[in-house]
mmCIF file of C-alpha atoms in Angstrom:
data_model
loop_
_atom_site.group_PDB
_atom_site.id
_atom_site.type_symbol
_atom_site.label_atom_id
_atom_site.label_comp_id
_atom_site.label_asym_id
_atom_site.label_seq_id
_atom_site.Cartn_x
_atom_site.Cartn_y
_atom_site.Cartn_z
ATOM 1 C CA MET Q 49 -0.037 0.016 -0.026
ATOM 2 C CA GLN Q 50 1.134 3.503 -0.668
ATOM 3 C CA VAL Q 51 3.398 5.066 1.960
ATOM 4 C CA SER Q 52 2.551 8.635 3.121
ATOM 5 C CA SER Q 53 3.028 10.756 6.169
ATOM 6 C CA ASP Q 54 0.731 9.767 8.944
ATOM 7 C CA CYS Q 55 -0.875 7.414 6.485
ATOM 8 C CA SER Q 56 -2.952 10.266 5.146
ATOM 9 C CA ALA Q 57 -3.173 9.060 1.472
ATOM 10 C CA ASP Q 58 -3.951 5.309 1.131
ATOM 11 C CA TYR Q 59 -4.598 3.494 4.361
ATOM 12 C CA LEU Q 60 -6.454 0.806 6.293
ATOM 13 C CA GLU Q 61 -7.953 1.950 9.694
ATOM 14 C CA VAL Q 62 -8.516 -0.558 12.361
ATOM 15 C CA ALA Q 63 -9.777 0.500 15.863
ATOM 16 C CA GLY Q 64 -8.747 4.077 15.198
ATOM 17 C CA ARG Q 65 -5.179 3.183 14.083
ATOM 18 C CA ARG Q 66 -4.102 3.622 10.379
ATOM 19 C CA TYR Q 67 -1.861 1.201 8.505
ATOM 20 C CA CYS Q 68 -0.035 1.863 5.212
ATOM 21 C CA GLY Q 69 3.175 0.936 3.378
ATOM 22 C CA ASP Q 70 4.408 -2.624 3.551
ATOM 23 C CA GLN Q 71 2.853 -4.364 6.550
ATOM 24 C CA THR Q 72 3.117 -7.939 5.210
ATOM 25 C CA GLY Q 73 3.238 -10.477 7.950
ATOM 26 C CA THR Q 74 2.009 -8.099 10.734
ATOM 27 C CA ILE Q 75 -0.235 -9.687 13.265
ATOM 28 C CA PHE Q 76 -2.230 -7.832 15.926
ATOM 29 C CA THR Q 77 -5.234 -8.343 18.116
ATOM 30 C CA ILE Q 78 -7.936 -5.818 18.942
ATOM 31 C CA PRO Q 79 -10.793 -6.093 21.442
ATOM 32 C CA PHE Q 80 -14.443 -5.628 20.608
ATOM 33 C CA THR Q 81 -15.931 -2.468 22.017
ATOM 34 C CA GLY Q 82 -19.454 -3.072 20.691
ATOM 35 C CA GLN Q 83 -21.591 -5.327 18.614
ATOM 36 C CA PHE Q 84 -19.323 -4.940 15.542
ATOM 37 C CA GLU Q 85 -15.857 -3.584 14.541
ATOM 38 C CA THR Q 86 -15.656 -1.403 11.360
ATOM 39 C CA ILE Q 87 -12.533 -1.643 9.204
ATOM 40 C CA ILE Q 88 -12.026 1.400 6.967
ATOM 41 C CA PHE Q 89 -10.064 1.378 3.578
ATOM 42 C CA LYS Q 90 -9.358 4.608 1.870
ATOM 43 C CA SER Q 91 -7.495 5.169 -1.415
ATOM 44 C CA ASP Q 92 -6.723 8.559 -3.048
ATOM 45 C CA SER Q 93 -6.511 9.001 -6.768
ATOM 46 C CA THR Q 94 -2.775 9.470 -7.194
ATOM 47 C CA SER Q 95 -1.182 5.875 -7.371
ATOM 48 C CA GLU Q 96 -2.044 2.189 -7.874
ATOM 49 C CA TYR Q 97 -0.781 -0.536 -5.569
ATOM 50 C CA ILE Q 98 -1.285 -4.268 -5.091
ATOM 51 C CA GLY Q 99 -3.496 -3.869 -2.014
ATOM 52 C CA PHE Q 100 -3.991 -6.359 0.733
ATOM 53 C CA SER Q 101 -5.241 -9.766 1.732
ATOM 54 C CA ILE Q 102 -6.089 -10.139 5.463
ATOM 55 C CA ARG Q 103 -7.082 -13.210 7.446
ATOM 56 C CA ILE Q 104 -9.382 -12.479 10.316
ATOM 57 C CA ARG Q 105 -10.094 -14.845 13.165
ATOM 58 C CA GLN Q 106 -12.509 -14.072 16.028
ATOM 59 C CA LEU Q 107 -11.222 -15.206 19.417
ATOM 60 C CA GLN Q 108 -13.589 -16.571 22.140
ATOM 61 C CA ASN Q 109 -13.222 -15.330 25.719
ATOM 62 C CA PRO Q 110 -11.531 -17.764 28.029
ATOM 63 C CA PRO Q 111 -14.105 -20.114 29.759
ATOM 64 C CA ILE Q 112 -15.811 -18.613 32.775
ATOM 65 C CA PRO Q 113 -14.399 -20.318 35.945
ATOM 66 C CA VAL Q 114 -16.838 -22.500 37.729
ATOM 67 C CA PRO Q 115 -18.160 -20.828 40.954
ATOM 68 C CA SER Q 116 -15.894 -22.099 43.700
ATOM 69 C CA THR Q 117 -16.212 -22.190 47.485
ATOM 70 C CA THR Q 118 -12.756 -23.818 47.976
ATOM 71 C CA ALA Q 119 -10.643 -21.529 50.112
ATOM 72 C CA SER Q 120 -6.889 -21.158 50.162
ATOM 73 C CA PRO Q 121 -4.950 -22.235 53.255
ATOM 74 C CA ASN Q 122 -5.510 -18.895 54.862
ATOM 75 C CA GLY Q 123 -9.257 -19.066 54.178
ATOM 76 C CA CYS Q 124 -9.249 -16.435 51.307
ATOM 77 C CA SER Q 125 -9.668 -17.061 47.631
ATOM 78 C CA THR Q 126 -11.157 -15.673 44.467
ATOM 79 C CA ARG Q 127 -14.666 -16.762 44.232
ATOM 80 C CA TYR Q 128 -17.140 -16.596 41.298
ATOM 81 C CA PHE Q 129 -20.913 -16.354 41.409
ATOM 82 C CA ASN Q 130 -23.449 -16.260 38.622
ATOM 83 C CA GLU Q 131 -26.616 -17.122 40.475
ATOM 84 C CA SER Q 132 -29.413 -14.681 40.585
ATOM 85 C CA SER Q 133 -29.478 -14.753 44.413
ATOM 86 C CA PHE Q 134 -26.666 -15.897 46.742
ATOM 87 C CA VAL Q 135 -24.727 -15.079 49.861
ATOM 88 C CA PHE Q 136 -21.090 -14.560 50.374
ATOM 89 C CA THR Q 137 -19.070 -14.107 53.559
ATOM 90 C CA SER Q 138 -15.675 -13.036 54.942
ATOM 91 C CA PRO Q 139 -13.089 -15.794 55.362
ATOM 92 C CA GLN Q 140 -13.534 -17.978 58.503
ATOM 93 C CA TYR Q 141 -17.023 -16.547 58.973
ATOM 94 C CA PRO Q 142 -18.795 -16.848 61.531
ATOM 95 C CA SER Q 143 -15.423 -16.792 63.341
ATOM 96 C CA ALA Q 144 -13.285 -13.694 63.186
ATOM 97 C CA TYR Q 145 -11.206 -13.425 59.967
ATOM 98 C CA LYS Q 146 -7.347 -13.475 60.112
ATOM 99 C CA PRO Q 147 -5.276 -10.447 59.393
ATOM 100 C CA GLY Q 148 -3.309 -9.894 56.175
ATOM 101 C CA GLN Q 149 -5.730 -11.223 53.600
ATOM 102 C CA GLU Q 150 -7.146 -9.891 50.367
ATOM 103 C CA CYS Q 151 -10.226 -11.725 48.797
ATOM 104 C CA ARG Q 152 -11.939 -11.153 45.411
ATOM 105 C CA PHE Q 153 -15.634 -12.003 44.811
ATOM 106 C CA ILE Q 154 -16.494 -11.861 41.099
ATOM 107 C CA ILE Q 155 -20.285 -11.486 40.425
ATOM 108 C CA GLN Q 156 -21.225 -12.487 36.836
ATOM 109 C CA LYS Q 157 -24.517 -11.390 35.397
ATOM 110 C CA SER Q 158 -27.032 -14.211 35.750
ATOM 111 C CA SER Q 159 -28.732 -12.974 32.424
ATOM 112 C CA LYS Q 160 -28.093 -10.349 29.802
ATOM 113 C CA ASN Q 161 -31.165 -8.375 31.135
ATOM 114 C CA VAL Q 162 -29.690 -7.845 34.557
ATOM 115 C CA CYS Q 163 -29.493 -4.007 35.197
ATOM 116 C CA GLU Q 164 -28.985 -3.837 38.839
ATOM 117 C CA ILE Q 165 -27.259 -5.770 41.704
ATOM 118 C CA GLN Q 166 -28.652 -5.302 45.198
ATOM 119 C CA PHE Q 167 -26.691 -5.923 48.400
ATOM 120 C CA LYS Q 168 -28.052 -6.519 51.885
ATOM 121 C CA LEU Q 169 -25.661 -6.441 54.675
ATOM 122 C CA ILE Q 170 -27.014 -9.192 56.936
ATOM 123 C CA GLN Q 171 -23.960 -8.704 59.234
ATOM 124 C CA PHE Q 172 -21.110 -6.266 58.664
ATOM 125 C CA GLU Q 173 -18.534 -5.583 61.424
ATOM 126 C CA LEU Q 174 -15.075 -4.350 60.469
ATOM 127 C CA PRO Q 175 -12.735 -2.134 62.385
ATOM 128 C CA GLN Q 176 -13.626 1.575 61.881
ATOM 129 C CA THR Q 177 -10.787 3.716 60.619
ATOM 130 C CA PRO Q 178 -10.609 7.215 58.965
ATOM 131 C CA GLY Q 179 -11.176 6.720 55.234
ATOM 132 C CA CYS Q 180 -11.406 2.870 55.829
ATOM 133 C CA VAL Q 181 -7.628 2.688 55.284
ATOM 134 C CA GLY Q 182 -7.347 -0.574 57.453
ATOM 135 C CA ASP Q 183 -9.743 -3.362 56.812
ATOM 136 C CA TYR Q 184 -12.487 -2.571 54.221
ATOM 137 C CA LEU Q 185 -14.757 -3.941 51.596
ATOM 138 C CA GLN Q 186 -14.895 -2.213 48.024
ATOM 139 C CA ILE Q 187 -17.524 -2.804 45.484
ATOM 140 C CA GLY Q 188 -17.043 -2.407 41.760
ATOM 141 C CA TYR Q 189 -15.987 0.842 40.282
ATOM 142 C CA SER Q 190 -17.015 2.922 43.289
ATOM 143 C CA PRO Q 191 -14.046 4.631 45.105
ATOM 144 C CA ASP Q 192 -15.949 4.395 48.366
ATOM 145 C CA ARG Q 193 -14.985 1.804 50.928
ATOM 146 C CA LEU Q 194 -17.072 0.114 53.603
ATOM 147 C CA CYS Q 195 -15.868 -0.415 57.083
ATOM 148 C CA GLY Q 196 -17.089 -0.216 60.709
ATOM 149 C CA GLU Q 197 -20.501 -1.304 61.719
ATOM 150 C CA GLN Q 198 -22.933 -1.381 58.725
ATOM 151 C CA THR Q 199 -25.264 -4.293 59.605
ATOM 152 C CA GLY Q 200 -28.702 -4.077 58.163
ATOM 153 C CA LYS Q 201 -27.899 -1.549 55.374
ATOM 154 C CA THR Q 202 -28.997 -2.092 51.721
ATOM 155 C CA PHE Q 203 -27.919 -0.524 48.622
ATOM 156 C CA ALA Q 204 -27.792 -1.205 44.749
ATOM 157 C CA PHE Q 205 -25.342 -0.881 41.914
ATOM 158 C CA ASP Q 206 -26.298 -0.336 38.301
ATOM 159 C CA VAL Q 207 -24.674 -2.930 36.034
ATOM 160 C CA ILE Q 208 -22.457 -1.496 33.306
ATOM 161 C CA SER Q 209 -20.556 -4.501 32.326
ATOM 162 C CA ASP Q 210 -20.866 -8.314 32.518
ATOM 163 C CA THR Q 211 -19.130 -8.591 35.863
ATOM 164 C CA LEU Q 212 -18.849 -6.694 39.164
ATOM 165 C CA GLU Q 213 -15.826 -7.218 41.408
ATOM 166 C CA VAL Q 214 -16.016 -7.042 45.111
ATOM 167 C CA THR Q 215 -12.702 -6.835 47.030
ATOM 168 C CA PHE Q 216 -12.110 -7.379 50.828
ATOM 169 C CA THR Q 217 -8.813 -6.350 52.305
ATOM 170 C CA ALA Q 218 -7.635 -6.938 55.826
ATOM 171 C CA ASP Q 219 -4.272 -5.385 56.844
ATOM 172 C CA GLU Q 220 -1.686 -6.833 59.114
ATOM 173 C CA GLU Q 221 -2.288 -4.529 62.120
ATOM 174 C CA ASP Q 222 -5.559 -5.881 63.504
ATOM 175 C CA GLU Q 223 -6.329 -9.177 64.987
ATOM 176 C CA GLY Q 224 -9.502 -9.438 62.823
ATOM 177 C CA ALA Q 225 -13.127 -8.839 63.474
ATOM 178 C CA PRO Q 226 -16.482 -10.725 63.146
ATOM 179 C CA GLY Q 227 -16.496 -9.878 59.421
ATOM 180 C CA PHE Q 228 -19.592 -9.978 57.159
ATOM 181 C CA MET Q 229 -22.386 -11.976 55.632
ATOM 182 C CA ILE Q 230 -23.896 -10.238 52.511
ATOM 183 C CA GLN Q 231 -26.980 -11.291 50.482
ATOM 184 C CA VAL Q 232 -26.863 -10.493 46.817
ATOM 185 C CA GLN Q 233 -29.836 -10.189 44.452
ATOM 186 C CA GLN Q 234 -29.399 -9.732 40.724
ATOM 187 C CA VAL Q 235 -32.398 -7.778 39.402
ATOM 188 C CA ASP Q 236 -33.706 -8.578 35.894
ATOM 189 C CA LEU Q 237 -35.485 -5.427 34.778
ATOM 190 C CA GLY Q 238 -35.596 -6.312 31.031
ATOM 191 C CA CYS Q 239 -33.036 -3.800 30.084
ATOM 192 C CA SER Q 240 -33.269 -2.187 26.691
ATOM 193 C CA SER Q 241 -30.738 0.061 25.056
ATOM 194 C CA THR Q 242 -33.193 1.842 22.861
ATOM 195 C CA ILE Q 243 -34.534 5.102 24.235
ATOM 196 C CA VAL Q 244 -38.097 5.846 22.929
ATOM 197 C CA PRO Q 245 -37.994 8.922 20.672
ATOM 198 C CA PRO Q 246 -40.242 11.858 21.202
ATOM 199 C CA SER Q 247 -43.166 12.445 18.832
ATOM 200 C CA LEU Q 248 -41.794 15.776 17.665
ATOM 201 C CA LEU Q 249 -39.274 14.355 15.189
ATOM 202 C CA GLN Q 250 -40.768 13.736 11.672
ATOM 203 C CA GLY Q 251 -39.269 12.621 8.439
ATOM 204 C CA PRO Q 252 -36.750 9.808 7.814
ATOM 205 C CA LEU Q 253 -34.803 9.267 10.934
ATOM 206 C CA ARG Q 254 -32.247 6.663 9.960
ATOM 207 C CA SER Q 255 -30.361 4.458 12.411
ATOM 208 C CA ASP Q 256 -28.788 2.246 9.710
ATOM 209 C CA ILE Q 257 -26.134 4.833 8.738
ATOM 210 C CA ILE Q 258 -22.809 3.032 9.153
ATOM 211 C CA PRO Q 259 -19.753 5.376 9.017
ATOM 212 C CA VAL Q 260 -17.502 3.859 6.376
ATOM 213 C CA LEU Q 261 -15.277 6.897 5.747
ATOM 214 C CA ALA Q 262 -15.206 8.632 9.083
ATOM 215 C CA GLU Q 263 -11.889 9.826 10.423
ATOM 216 C CA PRO Q 264 -11.053 10.181 14.115
ATOM 217 C CA LEU Q 265 -11.486 13.583 15.710
ATOM 218 C CA LYS Q 266 -8.146 15.389 15.788
ATOM 219 C CA ALA Q 267 -6.735 16.525 18.994
ATOM 220 C CA GLU Q 268 -6.991 20.233 18.099
ATOM 221 C CA GLU Q 269 -10.678 19.731 17.408
ATOM 222 C CA CYS Q 270 -11.676 19.554 21.040
ATOM 223 C CA GLU Q 271 -14.716 21.718 20.065
ATOM 224 C CA LYS Q 272 -16.361 20.608 16.881
ATOM 225 C CA ASN Q 273 -19.090 22.483 15.072
ATOM 226 C CA LEU Q 274 -21.393 20.352 12.883
ATOM 227 C CA PHE Q 275 -23.544 22.089 10.297
ATOM 228 C CA ASP Q 276 -24.536 19.192 8.072
ATOM 229 C CA THR Q 277 -28.197 17.652 8.362
ATOM 230 C CA ASN Q 278 -26.469 14.182 8.635
ATOM 231 C CA GLY Q 279 -23.044 12.714 9.142
ATOM 232 C CA HIS Q 280 -20.988 10.506 11.584
ATOM 233 C CA ILE Q 281 -18.331 10.866 14.249
ATOM 234 C CA VAL Q 282 -15.562 8.378 15.203
ATOM 235 C CA LEU Q 283 -13.470 8.953 18.154
ATOM 236 C CA ASN Q 284 -10.608 6.898 19.664
ATOM 237 C CA TYR Q 285 -9.093 7.868 23.069
ATOM 238 C CA ILE Q 286 -6.684 4.989 23.290
ATOM 239 C CA ASP Q 287 -3.803 6.989 21.749
ATOM 240 C CA ALA Q 288 -1.530 8.183 24.635
ATOM 241 C CA ASN Q 289 -0.130 10.967 22.508
ATOM 242 C CA ARG Q 290 -3.432 12.959 22.355
ATOM 243 C CA ASN Q 291 -3.223 16.481 23.939
ATOM 244 C CA ASP Q 292 -6.827 16.914 24.669
ATOM 245 C CA HIS Q 293 -7.093 14.432 27.637
ATOM 246 C CA GLY Q 294 -8.901 15.852 30.566
ATOM 247 C CA LYS Q 295 -10.360 18.791 28.604
ATOM 248 C CA ASN Q 296 -13.940 19.767 28.579
ATOM 249 C CA CYS Q 297 -14.816 19.161 24.860
ATOM 250 C CA ARG Q 298 -18.092 19.323 23.138
ATOM 251 C CA TYR Q 299 -19.918 18.751 19.886
ATOM 252 C CA ILE Q 300 -22.053 21.538 18.719
ATOM 253 C CA PHE Q 301 -24.859 20.548 16.284
ATOM 254 C CA HIS Q 302 -26.292 23.613 14.472
ATOM 255 C CA LYS Q 303 -29.955 23.705 13.547
ATOM 256 C CA SER Q 304 -30.867 23.798 9.817
ATOM 257 C CA LYS Q 305 -33.865 25.520 8.556
ATOM 258 C CA GLY Q 306 -36.991 23.426 8.690
ATOM 259 C CA TYR Q 307 -35.534 20.884 11.178
ATOM 260 C CA CYS Q 308 -36.675 20.438 14.760
ATOM 261 C CA GLY Q 309 -34.607 17.646 16.249
ATOM 262 C CA LEU Q 310 -31.448 15.561 16.128
ATOM 263 C CA HIS Q 311 -31.306 11.791 15.880
ATOM 264 C CA LEU Q 312 -28.186 10.157 17.315
ATOM 265 C CA HIS Q 313 -27.315 6.393 16.988
ATOM 266 C CA PHE Q 314 -24.334 4.964 18.963
ATOM 267 C CA HIS Q 315 -23.051 2.157 16.821
ATOM 268 C CA ASN Q 316 -20.235 1.680 19.305
ATOM 269 C CA PHE Q 317 -19.695 3.314 22.711
ATOM 270 C CA TYR Q 318 -17.280 2.726 25.573
ATOM 271 C CA LEU Q 319 -15.882 5.120 28.241
ATOM 272 C CA THR Q 320 -13.923 3.964 31.214
ATOM 273 C CA PRO Q 321 -16.592 3.911 33.935
ATOM 274 C CA SER Q 322 -16.548 5.931 37.223
ATOM 275 C CA THR Q 323 -19.002 6.555 39.957
ATOM 276 C CA ASN Q 324 -21.937 8.480 38.513
ATOM 277 C CA CYS Q 325 -19.797 8.972 35.418
ATOM 278 C CA THR Q 326 -18.160 12.026 36.956
ATOM 279 C CA LYS Q 327 -14.586 11.434 35.535
ATOM 280 C CA ASN Q 328 -15.203 10.355 31.969
ATOM 281 C CA PHE Q 329 -18.534 11.035 30.281
ATOM 282 C CA VAL Q 330 -20.749 12.045 27.339
ATOM 283 C CA SER Q 331 -23.551 14.452 28.471
ATOM 284 C CA LEU Q 332 -26.979 14.341 26.910
ATOM 285 C CA GLU Q 333 -29.579 16.765 28.134
ATOM 286 C CA GLY Q 334 -27.842 17.171 31.496
ATOM 287 C CA ARG Q 335 -27.281 13.382 32.110
ATOM 288 C CA GLN Q 336 -23.862 11.857 31.949
ATOM 289 C CA PHE Q 337 -23.063 8.466 30.430
ATOM 290 C CA CYS Q 338 -20.023 6.126 30.598
ATOM 291 C CA GLY Q 339 -19.135 2.488 30.396
ATOM 292 C CA ARG Q 340 -21.330 0.873 27.678
ATOM 293 C CA GLN Q 341 -24.521 2.655 28.655
ATOM 294 C CA LEU Q 342 -25.122 4.065 25.201
ATOM 295 C CA ASP Q 343 -23.747 1.231 23.117
ATOM 296 C CA GLY Q 344 -26.237 0.314 20.437
ATOM 297 C CA SER Q 345 -28.594 2.997 21.624
ATOM 298 C CA SER Q 346 -30.742 5.559 19.588
ATOM 299 C CA VAL Q 347 -31.411 8.948 21.124
ATOM 300 C CA ASP Q 348 -33.572 11.741 19.908
ATOM 301 C CA VAL Q 349 -32.906 15.204 21.051
ATOM 302 C CA ALA Q 350 -35.199 18.180 20.210
ATOM 303 C CA TYR Q 351 -34.106 21.667 19.497
ATOM 304 C CA THR Q 352 -35.796 23.984 21.940
ATOM 305 C CA TYR Q 353 -38.018 26.822 20.462
ATOM 306 C CA ASP Q 354 -35.415 29.455 21.431
ATOM 307 C CA SER Q 355 -32.265 27.515 20.602
ATOM 308 C CA LYS Q 356 -30.518 27.044 17.306
ATOM 309 C CA GLU Q 357 -28.024 24.314 18.342
ATOM 310 C CA VAL Q 358 -27.661 21.209 20.476
ATOM 311 C CA ILE Q 359 -24.488 20.891 22.512
ATOM 312 C CA ILE Q 360 -23.140 17.606 23.667
ATOM 313 C CA PRO Q 361 -20.255 17.931 26.160
ATOM 314 C CA TYR Q 362 -17.765 15.092 26.729
ATOM 315 C CA LYS Q 363 -14.544 14.408 28.688
ATOM 316 C CA VAL Q 364 -11.955 11.677 28.837
ATOM 317 C CA ASN Q 365 -9.119 11.838 31.358
ATOM 318 C CA GLU Q 366 -5.549 10.823 30.727
ATOM 319 C CA GLY Q 367 -4.930 7.151 30.826
ATOM 320 C CA GLN Q 368 -8.675 6.336 30.298
ATOM 321 C CA LYS Q 369 -10.308 4.710 27.343
ATOM 322 C CA GLY Q 370 -12.998 6.414 25.165
ATOM 323 C CA VAL Q 371 -14.232 4.980 21.960
ATOM 324 C CA TRP Q 372 -17.412 5.866 20.136
ATOM 325 C CA ASN Q 373 -18.810 5.586 16.561
ATOM 326 C CA ILE Q 374 -21.861 7.962 16.116
ATOM 327 C CA SER Q 375 -24.128 8.594 13.179
ATOM 328 C CA TYR Q 376 -26.483 11.564 13.288
ATOM 329 C CA ASN Q 377 -29.209 13.187 11.203
ATOM 330 C CA GLN Q 378 -31.577 16.035 11.772
ATOM 331 C CA GLY Q 379 -35.312 15.474 11.777
ATOM 332 C CA LEU Q 380 -37.837 17.562 9.924
ATOM 333 C CA CYS Q 381 -40.430 19.579 11.780
ATOM 334 C CA ASP Q 382 -44.181 18.862 11.414
ATOM 335 C CA THR Q 383 -45.095 21.320 8.728
ATOM 336 C CA ASP Q 384 -48.614 21.670 10.138
ATOM 337 C CA PHE Q 385 -47.296 23.908 12.966
ATOM 338 C CA GLN Q 386 -45.508 27.100 12.521
ATOM 339 C CA SER Q 387 -43.381 27.038 15.585
ATOM 340 C CA GLN Q 388 -42.036 24.659 18.116
ATOM 341 C CA CYS Q 389 -41.295 25.030 21.856
ATOM 342 C CA SER Q 390 -39.995 21.658 23.095
ATOM 343 C CA GLN Q 391 -38.324 21.159 26.404
ATOM 344 C CA SER Q 392 -36.840 17.991 27.935
ATOM 345 C CA ILE Q 393 -36.086 16.751 31.384
ATOM 346 C CA TRP Q 394 -33.565 13.898 31.944
ATOM 347 C CA SER Q 395 -33.048 14.153 35.774
ATOM 348 C CA PRO Q 396 -34.823 12.910 38.919
ATOM 349 C CA SER Q 397 -36.693 16.145 39.112
ATOM 350 C CA GLY Q 398 -37.084 19.384 37.121
ATOM 351 C CA TYR Q 399 -39.374 22.089 35.737
ATOM 352 C CA PHE Q 400 -41.304 22.768 32.533
ATOM 353 C CA VAL Q 401 -41.918 26.433 31.993
ATOM 354 C CA PHE Q 402 -43.961 28.064 29.196
ATOM 355 C CA GLN Q 403 -45.123 31.665 29.082
ATOM 356 C CA GLY Q 404 -47.715 32.463 26.353
ATOM 357 C CA ASN Q 405 -47.593 35.775 24.631
ATOM 358 C CA ALA Q 406 -49.140 37.724 21.815
ATOM 359 C CA SER Q 407 -46.661 36.485 19.224
ATOM 360 C CA HIS Q 408 -48.296 33.015 19.375
ATOM 361 C CA SER Q 409 -51.793 34.316 18.493
ATOM 362 C CA SER Q 410 -51.303 34.351 14.785
ATOM 363 C CA GLY Q 411 -50.933 30.577 14.436
ATOM 364 C CA GLU Q 412 -51.104 27.176 16.130
ATOM 365 C CA LEU Q 413 -48.341 26.155 18.460
ATOM 366 C CA LEU Q 414 -47.227 22.731 19.372
ATOM 367 C CA CYS Q 415 -44.957 22.065 22.352
ATOM 368 C CA ASP Q 416 -43.483 18.669 23.275
ATOM 369 C CA PHE Q 417 -42.449 18.335 26.863
ATOM 370 C CA ILE Q 418 -40.416 15.228 27.178
ATOM 371 C CA ILE Q 419 -39.714 13.448 30.371
ATOM 372 C CA ARG Q 420 -36.974 10.891 29.911
ATOM 373 C CA ARG Q 421 -36.997 7.982 32.406
ATOM 374 C CA TRP Q 422 -34.068 8.620 34.883
ATOM 375 C CA SER Q 423 -33.453 4.858 35.672
ATOM 376 C CA LYS Q 424 -35.040 1.397 35.311
ATOM 377 C CA ARG Q 425 -36.218 1.738 38.894
ATOM 378 C CA VAL Q 426 -38.529 4.702 38.268
ATOM 379 C CA CYS Q 427 -42.079 3.541 38.000
ATOM 380 C CA LYS Q 428 -44.147 6.747 38.422
ATOM 381 C CA VAL Q 429 -43.979 10.456 37.677
ATOM 382 C CA HIS Q 430 -45.311 13.116 40.156
ATOM 383 C CA PHE Q 431 -46.741 16.389 38.780
ATOM 384 C CA HIS Q 432 -47.163 19.572 40.739
ATOM 385 C CA TYR Q 433 -48.871 22.501 38.924
ATOM 386 C CA GLU Q 434 -47.209 25.346 40.795
ATOM 387 C CA LYS Q 435 -48.708 27.673 38.218
ATOM 388 C CA PHE Q 436 -51.271 26.516 35.466
ATOM 389 C CA GLU Q 437 -53.529 28.939 33.526
ATOM 390 C CA ILE Q 438 -54.687 27.832 30.067
ATOM 391 C CA PRO Q 439 -57.851 29.342 28.633
ATOM 392 C CA GLY Q 440 -60.721 26.900 28.164
ATOM 393 C CA GLU Q 441 -63.104 24.798 30.094
ATOM 394 C CA GLY Q 442 -64.872 21.428 29.716
ATOM 395 C CA SER Q 443 -63.584 19.449 26.734
ATOM 396 C CA CYS Q 444 -60.412 21.475 26.356
ATOM 397 C CA THR Q 445 -60.716 21.373 22.587
ATOM 398 C CA SER Q 446 -58.761 24.590 21.687
ATOM 399 C CA SER Q 447 -55.810 25.005 24.016
ATOM 400 C CA TYR Q 448 -54.690 22.294 26.424
ATOM 401 C CA LEU Q 449 -51.923 20.224 27.940
ATOM 402 C CA ASP Q 450 -52.131 16.516 27.059
ATOM 403 C CA ILE Q 451 -50.568 14.028 29.551
ATOM 404 C CA VAL Q 452 -51.046 10.393 28.523
ATOM 405 C CA ASP Q 453 -54.322 11.182 26.625
ATOM 406 C CA HIS Q 454 -55.727 13.374 29.420
ATOM 407 C CA LYS Q 455 -56.260 17.019 28.333
ATOM 408 C CA MET Q 456 -55.765 19.675 30.921
ATOM 409 C CA CYS Q 457 -56.980 23.339 30.752
ATOM 410 C CA GLY Q 458 -58.450 26.037 32.849
ATOM 411 C CA SER Q 459 -56.933 27.063 36.262
ATOM 412 C CA LEU Q 460 -55.103 24.312 37.963
ATOM 413 C CA ASN Q 461 -52.862 26.319 40.206
ATOM 414 C CA GLY Q 462 -51.430 24.251 43.131
ATOM 415 C CA ARG Q 463 -52.887 21.001 41.955
ATOM 416 C CA LYS Q 464 -50.759 17.732 42.321
#
């Protein structure tokens, strides 16, 4: 293949890295970061070369170890669990555990639809130290440690990968303590990666656009303005030479005339996870995502009536991994309405505010107020009409607020 500086002429791109020149005999392995891996070949019009012949072989993961309860001589071992409900304990339980141990408990999802793992501390007694620097239990990606007296407490972790690791560490200084017995319940909530789109968007919203010629975002393009009605973005944050690590970057999608929303499809998505996605994230409508939370998802975001752009911030810290492959296209407005005033909430609580004025009297107005489900555990939505005045009584046929096929009008101030 043609040799060029930075492989900018003819190249083959695999997992964000370009290959050109003579690579005969080269062997390398890349991990899957989603449901598929796209290999890009680009050739300019200057020269002709022989090309390439590549043999590809998919490798299976090593077999999952059989759950084991066999302890090492000091009573501590790595144990695996894939049951939907089980109990694990500190070594030597119910006797006091011995000092100088480190144990790992690997929880494997009992089914692909498990979204949450719940923990109940039936008994939990470890020495209390500032910051839990002595003996402690640490669960998954959380930086928080558990120590001291925690018996009876319950909490839950969202599942963002196929396994969740729990680590117990006992230092050499203490003589041990009663330890712990913890009940674990894997919750199958029927997870789905597709987010239901709002009714505002009209026209052909395609989710089958596969980026075949996309180039990775360059380091100097930490803020990228996008004016096209459709396109795609590929980003690879594995390269240690990038100079935009840790920066607050963003994509700015500019609204085109006649379009009212933006459709995003995440063909691939992975960001090194952190608690509440505070370290590495992509932010959509005020909510931060990491891990594989958006992998394979489709999200529709509406332009608000007073905004001409959609801004999507993101951040990846140095030494962390960030890979995504996104296609986007703008959705046409419903031509039966002259203006739009959409708002969206993607948080545990929020406000919808709309102030009517004389400028709306010359034509009909359609507003979509979108409430996105905050988590799989949310089952209901509570409304409080702090202020509500819409002209009309009875059947509410002219002006109204429609909530799940119930039309509201008149004066509802203070209602819940």
